[in-house]
Coordinates of N, CA and C in Angstrom, one line a residue:
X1259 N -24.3 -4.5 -18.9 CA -25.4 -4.3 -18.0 C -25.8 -2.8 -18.1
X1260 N -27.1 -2.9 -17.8 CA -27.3 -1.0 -17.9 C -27.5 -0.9 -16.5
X1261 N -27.5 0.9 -17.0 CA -27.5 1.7 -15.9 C -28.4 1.2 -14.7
X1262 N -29.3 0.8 -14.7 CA -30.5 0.2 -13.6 C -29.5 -1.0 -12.9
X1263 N -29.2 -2.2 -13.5 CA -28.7 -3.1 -12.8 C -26.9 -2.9 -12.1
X1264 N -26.3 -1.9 -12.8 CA -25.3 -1.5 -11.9 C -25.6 -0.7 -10.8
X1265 N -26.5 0.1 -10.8 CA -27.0 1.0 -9.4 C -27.1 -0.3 -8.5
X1266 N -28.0 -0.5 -8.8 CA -28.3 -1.9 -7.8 C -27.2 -2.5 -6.9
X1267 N -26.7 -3.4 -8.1 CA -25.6 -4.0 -8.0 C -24.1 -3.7 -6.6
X1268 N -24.3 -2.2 -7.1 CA -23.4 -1.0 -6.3 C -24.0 -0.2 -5.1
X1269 N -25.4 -0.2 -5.0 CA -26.0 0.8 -4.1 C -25.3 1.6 -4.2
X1270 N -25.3 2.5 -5.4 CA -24.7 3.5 -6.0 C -26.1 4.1 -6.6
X1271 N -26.4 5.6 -6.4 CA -27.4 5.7 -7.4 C -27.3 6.0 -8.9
X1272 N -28.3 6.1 -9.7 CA -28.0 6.6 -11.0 C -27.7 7.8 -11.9
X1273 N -28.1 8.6 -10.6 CA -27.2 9.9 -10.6 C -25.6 9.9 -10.3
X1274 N -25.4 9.6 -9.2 CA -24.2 9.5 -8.8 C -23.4 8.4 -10.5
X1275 N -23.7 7.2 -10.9 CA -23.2 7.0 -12.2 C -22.7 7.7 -12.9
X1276 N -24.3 8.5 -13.0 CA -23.7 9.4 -14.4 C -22.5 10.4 -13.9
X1277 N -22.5 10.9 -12.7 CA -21.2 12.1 -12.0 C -20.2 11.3 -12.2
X1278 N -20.0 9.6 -11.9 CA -19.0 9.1 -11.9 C -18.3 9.4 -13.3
X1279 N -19.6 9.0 -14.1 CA -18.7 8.7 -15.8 C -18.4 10.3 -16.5
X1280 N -19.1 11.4 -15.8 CA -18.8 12.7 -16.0 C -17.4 13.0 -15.9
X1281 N -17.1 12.2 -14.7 CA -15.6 12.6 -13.9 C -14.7 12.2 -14.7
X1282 N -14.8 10.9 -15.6 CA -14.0 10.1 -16.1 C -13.7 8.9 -15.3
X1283 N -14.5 8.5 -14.0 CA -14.2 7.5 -13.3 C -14.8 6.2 -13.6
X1284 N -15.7 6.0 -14.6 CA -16.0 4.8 -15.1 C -15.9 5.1 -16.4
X1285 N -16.5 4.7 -17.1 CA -17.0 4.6 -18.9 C -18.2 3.4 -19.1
X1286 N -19.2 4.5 -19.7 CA -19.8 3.3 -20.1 C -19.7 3.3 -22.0
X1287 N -20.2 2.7 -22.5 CA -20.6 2.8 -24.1 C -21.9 2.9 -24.4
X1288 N -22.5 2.9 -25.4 CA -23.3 3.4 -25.7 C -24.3 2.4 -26.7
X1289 N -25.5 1.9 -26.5 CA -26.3 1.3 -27.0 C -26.6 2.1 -28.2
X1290 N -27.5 0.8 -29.3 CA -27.8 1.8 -30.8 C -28.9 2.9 -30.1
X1291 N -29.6 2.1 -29.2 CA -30.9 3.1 -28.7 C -30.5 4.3 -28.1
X1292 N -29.2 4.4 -27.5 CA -28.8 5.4 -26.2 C -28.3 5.1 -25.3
X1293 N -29.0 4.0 -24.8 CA -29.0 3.6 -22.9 C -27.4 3.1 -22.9
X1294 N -26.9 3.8 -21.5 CA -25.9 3.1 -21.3 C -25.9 1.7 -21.4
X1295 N -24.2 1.3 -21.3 CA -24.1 -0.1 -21.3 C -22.7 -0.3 -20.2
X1296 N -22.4 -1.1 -19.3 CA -21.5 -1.4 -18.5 C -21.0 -2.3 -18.6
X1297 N -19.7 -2.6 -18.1 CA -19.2 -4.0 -18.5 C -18.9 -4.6 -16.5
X1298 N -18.9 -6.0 -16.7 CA -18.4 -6.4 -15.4 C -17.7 -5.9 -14.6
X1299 N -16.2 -5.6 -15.0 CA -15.3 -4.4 -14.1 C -15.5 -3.5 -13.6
X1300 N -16.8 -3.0 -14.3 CA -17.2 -1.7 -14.0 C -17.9 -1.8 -12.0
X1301 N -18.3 -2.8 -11.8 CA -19.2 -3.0 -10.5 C -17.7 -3.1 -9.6
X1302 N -16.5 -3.3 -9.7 CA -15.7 -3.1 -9.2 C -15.0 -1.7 -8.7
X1303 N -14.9 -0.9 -9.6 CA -14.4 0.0 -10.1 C -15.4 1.0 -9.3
X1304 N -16.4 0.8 -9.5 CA -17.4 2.0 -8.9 C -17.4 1.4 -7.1
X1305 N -17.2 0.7 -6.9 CA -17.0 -0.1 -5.6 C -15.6 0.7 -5.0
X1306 N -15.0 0.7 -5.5 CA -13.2 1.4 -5.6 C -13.2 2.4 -5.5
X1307 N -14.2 3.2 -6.0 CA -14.4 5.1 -6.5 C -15.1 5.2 -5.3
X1308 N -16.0 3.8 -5.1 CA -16.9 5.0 -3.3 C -15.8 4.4 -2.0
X1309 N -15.0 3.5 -2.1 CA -14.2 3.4 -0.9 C -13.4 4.3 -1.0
X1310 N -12.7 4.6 -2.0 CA -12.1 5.8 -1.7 C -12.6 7.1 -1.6
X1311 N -13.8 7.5 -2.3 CA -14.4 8.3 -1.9 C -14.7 8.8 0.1
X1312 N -15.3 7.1 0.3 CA -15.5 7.4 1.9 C -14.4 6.9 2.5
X1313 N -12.8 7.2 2.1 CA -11.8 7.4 2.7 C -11.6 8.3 2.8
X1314 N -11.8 9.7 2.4 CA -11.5 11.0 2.5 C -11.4 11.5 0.9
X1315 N -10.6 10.6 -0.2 CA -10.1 11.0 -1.3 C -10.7 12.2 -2.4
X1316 N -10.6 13.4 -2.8 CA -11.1 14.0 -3.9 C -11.2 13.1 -5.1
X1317 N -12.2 13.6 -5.5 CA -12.5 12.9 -7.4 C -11.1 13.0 -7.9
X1318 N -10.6 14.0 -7.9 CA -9.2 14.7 -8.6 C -8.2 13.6 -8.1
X1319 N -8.2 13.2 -7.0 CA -6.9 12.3 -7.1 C -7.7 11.1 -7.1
X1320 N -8.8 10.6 -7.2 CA -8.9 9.2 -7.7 C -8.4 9.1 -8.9
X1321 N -9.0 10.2 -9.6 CA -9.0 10.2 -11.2 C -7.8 10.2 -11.7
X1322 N -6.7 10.6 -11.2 CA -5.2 10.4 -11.1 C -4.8 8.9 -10.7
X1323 N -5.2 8.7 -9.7 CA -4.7 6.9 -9.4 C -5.2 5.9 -10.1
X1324 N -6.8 6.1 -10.7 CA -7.8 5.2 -11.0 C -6.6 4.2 -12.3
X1325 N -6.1 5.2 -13.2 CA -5.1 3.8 -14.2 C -4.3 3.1 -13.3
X1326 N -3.9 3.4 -12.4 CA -3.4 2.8 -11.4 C -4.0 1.2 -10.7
X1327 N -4.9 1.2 -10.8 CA -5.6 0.0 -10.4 C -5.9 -0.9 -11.4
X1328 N -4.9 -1.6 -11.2 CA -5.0 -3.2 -11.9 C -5.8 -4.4 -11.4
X1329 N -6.3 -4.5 -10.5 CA -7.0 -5.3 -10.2 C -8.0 -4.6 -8.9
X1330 N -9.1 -4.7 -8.7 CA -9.8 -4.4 -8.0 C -9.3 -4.4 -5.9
X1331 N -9.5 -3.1 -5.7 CA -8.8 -3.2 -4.1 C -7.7 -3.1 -4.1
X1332 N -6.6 -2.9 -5.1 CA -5.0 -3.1 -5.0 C -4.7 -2.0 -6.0
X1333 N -3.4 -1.2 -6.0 CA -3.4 -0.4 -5.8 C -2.0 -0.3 -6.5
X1334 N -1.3 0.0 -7.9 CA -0.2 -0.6 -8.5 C 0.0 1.4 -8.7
X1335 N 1.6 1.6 -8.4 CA 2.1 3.0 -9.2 C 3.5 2.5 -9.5
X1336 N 3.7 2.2 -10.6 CA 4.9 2.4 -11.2 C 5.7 3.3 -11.2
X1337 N 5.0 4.4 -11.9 CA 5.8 5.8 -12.4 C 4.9 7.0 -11.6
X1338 N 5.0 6.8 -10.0 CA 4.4 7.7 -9.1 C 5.6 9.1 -9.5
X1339 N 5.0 10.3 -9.3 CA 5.8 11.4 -9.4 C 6.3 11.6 -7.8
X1340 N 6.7 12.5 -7.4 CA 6.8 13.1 -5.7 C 6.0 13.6 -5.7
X1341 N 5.1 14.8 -6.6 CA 4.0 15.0 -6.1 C 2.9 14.4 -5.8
X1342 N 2.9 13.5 -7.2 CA 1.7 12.4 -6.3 C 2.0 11.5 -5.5
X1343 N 3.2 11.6 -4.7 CA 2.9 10.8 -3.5 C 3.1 11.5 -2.4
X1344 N 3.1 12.8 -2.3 CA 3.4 13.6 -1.6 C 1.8 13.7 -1.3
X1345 N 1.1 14.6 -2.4 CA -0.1 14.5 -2.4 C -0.9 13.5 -1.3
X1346 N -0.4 12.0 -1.5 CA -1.6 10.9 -1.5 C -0.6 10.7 0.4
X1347 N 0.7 11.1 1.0 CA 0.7 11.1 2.0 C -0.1 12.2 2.4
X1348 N -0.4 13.6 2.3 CA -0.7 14.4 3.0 C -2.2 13.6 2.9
X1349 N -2.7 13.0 2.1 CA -4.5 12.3 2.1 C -4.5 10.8 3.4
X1350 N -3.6 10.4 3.4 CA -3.0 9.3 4.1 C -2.8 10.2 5.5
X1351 N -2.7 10.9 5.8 CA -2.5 11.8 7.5 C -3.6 12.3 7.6
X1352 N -4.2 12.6 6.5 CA -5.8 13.2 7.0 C -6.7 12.2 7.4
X1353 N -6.7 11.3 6.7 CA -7.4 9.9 6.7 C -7.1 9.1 8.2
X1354 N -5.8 9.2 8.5 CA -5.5 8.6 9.6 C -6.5 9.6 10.8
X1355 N -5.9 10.6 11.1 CA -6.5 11.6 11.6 C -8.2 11.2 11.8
X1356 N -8.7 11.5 10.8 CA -10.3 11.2 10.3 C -10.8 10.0 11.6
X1357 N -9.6 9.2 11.2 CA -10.1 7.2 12.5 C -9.9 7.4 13.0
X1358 N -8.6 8.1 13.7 CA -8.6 8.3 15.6 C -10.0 9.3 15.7
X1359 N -10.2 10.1 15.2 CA -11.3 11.5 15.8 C -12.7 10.2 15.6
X1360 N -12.9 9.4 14.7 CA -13.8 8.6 14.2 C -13.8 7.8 16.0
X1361 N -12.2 6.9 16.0 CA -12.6 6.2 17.0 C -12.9 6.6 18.8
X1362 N -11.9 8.0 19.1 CA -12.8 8.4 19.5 C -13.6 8.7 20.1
X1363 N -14.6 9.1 18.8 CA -16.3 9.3 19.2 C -17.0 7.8 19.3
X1364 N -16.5 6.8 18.6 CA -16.9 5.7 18.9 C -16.9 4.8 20.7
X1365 N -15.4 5.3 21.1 CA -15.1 5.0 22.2 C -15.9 5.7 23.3
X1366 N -16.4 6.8 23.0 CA -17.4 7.9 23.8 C -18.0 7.2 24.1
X1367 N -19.0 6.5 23.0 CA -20.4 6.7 22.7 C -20.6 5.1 23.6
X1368 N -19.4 4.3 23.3 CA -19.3 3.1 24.0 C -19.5 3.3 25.8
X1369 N -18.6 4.1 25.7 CA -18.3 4.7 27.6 C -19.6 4.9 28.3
X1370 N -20.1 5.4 27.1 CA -21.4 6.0 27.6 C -22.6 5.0 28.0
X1371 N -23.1 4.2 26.8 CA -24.1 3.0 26.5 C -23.5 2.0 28.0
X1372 N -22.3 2.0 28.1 CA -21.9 1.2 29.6 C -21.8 1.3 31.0
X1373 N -21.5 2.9 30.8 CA -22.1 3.8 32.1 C -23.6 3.9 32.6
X1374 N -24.4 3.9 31.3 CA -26.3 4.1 31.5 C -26.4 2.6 31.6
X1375 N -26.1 1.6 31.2 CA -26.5 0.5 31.3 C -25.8 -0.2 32.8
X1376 N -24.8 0.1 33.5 CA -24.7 0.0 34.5 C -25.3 0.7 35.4
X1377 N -26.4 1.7 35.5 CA -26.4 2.9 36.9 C -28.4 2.8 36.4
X1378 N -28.3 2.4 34.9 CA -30.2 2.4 34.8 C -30.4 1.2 35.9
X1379 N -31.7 1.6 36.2 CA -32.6 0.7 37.2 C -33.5 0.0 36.3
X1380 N -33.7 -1.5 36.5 CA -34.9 -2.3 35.6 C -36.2 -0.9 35.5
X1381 N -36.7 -1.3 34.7 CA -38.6 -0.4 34.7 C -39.7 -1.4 33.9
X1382 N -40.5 -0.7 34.0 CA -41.1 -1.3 33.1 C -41.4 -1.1 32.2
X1383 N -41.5 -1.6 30.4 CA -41.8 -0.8 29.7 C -43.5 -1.2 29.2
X1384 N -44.2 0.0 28.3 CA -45.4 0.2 27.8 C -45.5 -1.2 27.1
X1385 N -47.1 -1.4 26.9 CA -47.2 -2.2 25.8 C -47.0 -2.1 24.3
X1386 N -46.3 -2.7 23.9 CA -46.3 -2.1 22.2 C -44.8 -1.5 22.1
X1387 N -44.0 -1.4 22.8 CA -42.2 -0.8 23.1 C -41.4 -1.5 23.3
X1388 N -40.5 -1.5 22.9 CA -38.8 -1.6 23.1 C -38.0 -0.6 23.3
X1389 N -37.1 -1.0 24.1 CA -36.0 -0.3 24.5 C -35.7 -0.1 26.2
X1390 N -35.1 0.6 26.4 CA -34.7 1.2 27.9 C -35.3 2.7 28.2
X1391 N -35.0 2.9 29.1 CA -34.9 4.6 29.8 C -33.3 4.4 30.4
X1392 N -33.1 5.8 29.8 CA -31.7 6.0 30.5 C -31.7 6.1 31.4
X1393 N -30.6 6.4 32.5 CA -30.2 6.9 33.6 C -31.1 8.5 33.9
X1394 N -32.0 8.3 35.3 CA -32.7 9.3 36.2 C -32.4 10.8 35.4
X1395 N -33.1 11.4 34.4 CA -32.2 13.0 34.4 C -32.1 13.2 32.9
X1396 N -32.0 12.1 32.6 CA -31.3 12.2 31.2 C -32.6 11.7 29.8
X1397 N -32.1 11.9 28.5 CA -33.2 11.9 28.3 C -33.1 10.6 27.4
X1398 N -33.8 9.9 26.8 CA -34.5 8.3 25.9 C -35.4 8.3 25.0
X1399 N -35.1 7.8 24.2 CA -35.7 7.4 22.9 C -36.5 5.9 23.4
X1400 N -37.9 6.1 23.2 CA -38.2 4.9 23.4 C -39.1 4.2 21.3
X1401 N -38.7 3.2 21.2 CA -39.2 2.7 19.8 C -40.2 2.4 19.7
X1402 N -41.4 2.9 19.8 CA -42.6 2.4 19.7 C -43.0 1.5 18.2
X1403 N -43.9 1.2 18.2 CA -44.4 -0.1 17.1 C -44.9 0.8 16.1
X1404 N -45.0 2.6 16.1 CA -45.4 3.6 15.1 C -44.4 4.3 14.9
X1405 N -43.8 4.8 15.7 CA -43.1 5.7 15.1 C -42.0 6.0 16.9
X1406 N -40.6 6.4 16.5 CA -40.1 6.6 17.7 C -40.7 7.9 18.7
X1407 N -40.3 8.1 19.8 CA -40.5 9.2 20.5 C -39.2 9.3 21.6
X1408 N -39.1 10.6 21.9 CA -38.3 11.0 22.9 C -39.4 11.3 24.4
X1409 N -38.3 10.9 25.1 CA -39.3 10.7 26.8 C -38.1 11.4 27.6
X1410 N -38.3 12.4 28.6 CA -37.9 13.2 29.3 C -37.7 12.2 30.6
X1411 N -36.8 11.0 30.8 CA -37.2 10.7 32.2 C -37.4 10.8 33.5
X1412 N -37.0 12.3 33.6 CA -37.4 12.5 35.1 C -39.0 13.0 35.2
X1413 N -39.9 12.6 34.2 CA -41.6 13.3 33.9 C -42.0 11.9 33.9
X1414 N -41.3 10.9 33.4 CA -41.9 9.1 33.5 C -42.8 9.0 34.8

C-alpha cells in the first residue's frame, strides 16, 4: 500500500510516516518510480508506535522494544538486559502516575458537570441553541447553529 492509504488507514499523517520510517520504526521499500510501498503489518505496527507513543514512551525506547513485538499489541523480551527493564519500569511509574493525575482531572471535571447540573435552574434557551447555562455566577458556553459563544450568566 502507499503512503496515502496507510495515513488513512492509521489516522497517522504522512509526515508523521515518514518521522516514523526516519526513526527506524517502520520500513517501507521502495517503488521503480520512488513512492513508498507498505506492507500489511505495517498498519499494525504504526498503530503500536502511536499507543505507545500516547503511553508516555520515547521513540528511543520503542525503537529498542519494537523487534520485540511479535505479534501486534503483545509484547515478547527474551533477552531483556536490567537496563532495559529498569528503563521500561521507571516508564511504567511515570505512565501509572500520568492515569491517576489523568483520572483525577477526570473525576474533577465529573464532580463538577454533577454539581452545576444539580444546583442549575431549568431556563430557557434561544432559538437556534443547545446546551445549558451553568450555575448563577459562573460562566457557559452556549453552541449556537454558527459558531460557539461564551455567555457571562449573571448578564443573561
Amino acid at each position: 500500500m502507499r503512503i496515502g492509504e496507510l495515513s488513512d488507514r492509521t489516522s497517522t499523517s504522512r509526515r508523521l510516516l515518514r518521522y516514523y520510517e526516519e526513526q527506524g520504526l517502520i520500513v517501507a521499500t521502495r517503488c521503480a518510480n520512488g513512492y513508498r510501498a507498505y506492507d500489511e503489518p505495517t498498519v499494525d505496527r504504526v498503530l503500536q508506535v502511536r499507543g505507545l507513543l500516547d503511553a508516555g514512551l520515547p521513540t528511543r525506547i520503542i525503537k529498542q522494544i519494537l523487534p520485540c513485538l511479535d505479534k501486534p499489541r503483545v509484547i515478547h523480551f527474551p533477552d531483556a538486559t536490567p537496563e532495559m527493564l529498569a528503563t521500561l519500569e521507571v516508564e511504567r511509574d511515570r505512565m501509572t502516575r500520568r492515569i491517576d493525575c489523568l483520572t483525577r482531572n477526570r473525576d474533577a471535571v465529573a464532580d463538577y458537570l454533577a454539581a452545576v447540573r444539580e444546583t442549575a435552574a431549568p431556563t430557557a434557551q434561544a432559538p437556534g441553541t443547545t446546551g445549558t447555562l451553568d450555575a448563577p455566577g459562573s460562566l457557559a458556553t452556549l453552541d449556537t447553529l454558527d459558531a460557539p459563544v461564551a455567555l457571562d450568566a449573571t448578564s443573561a
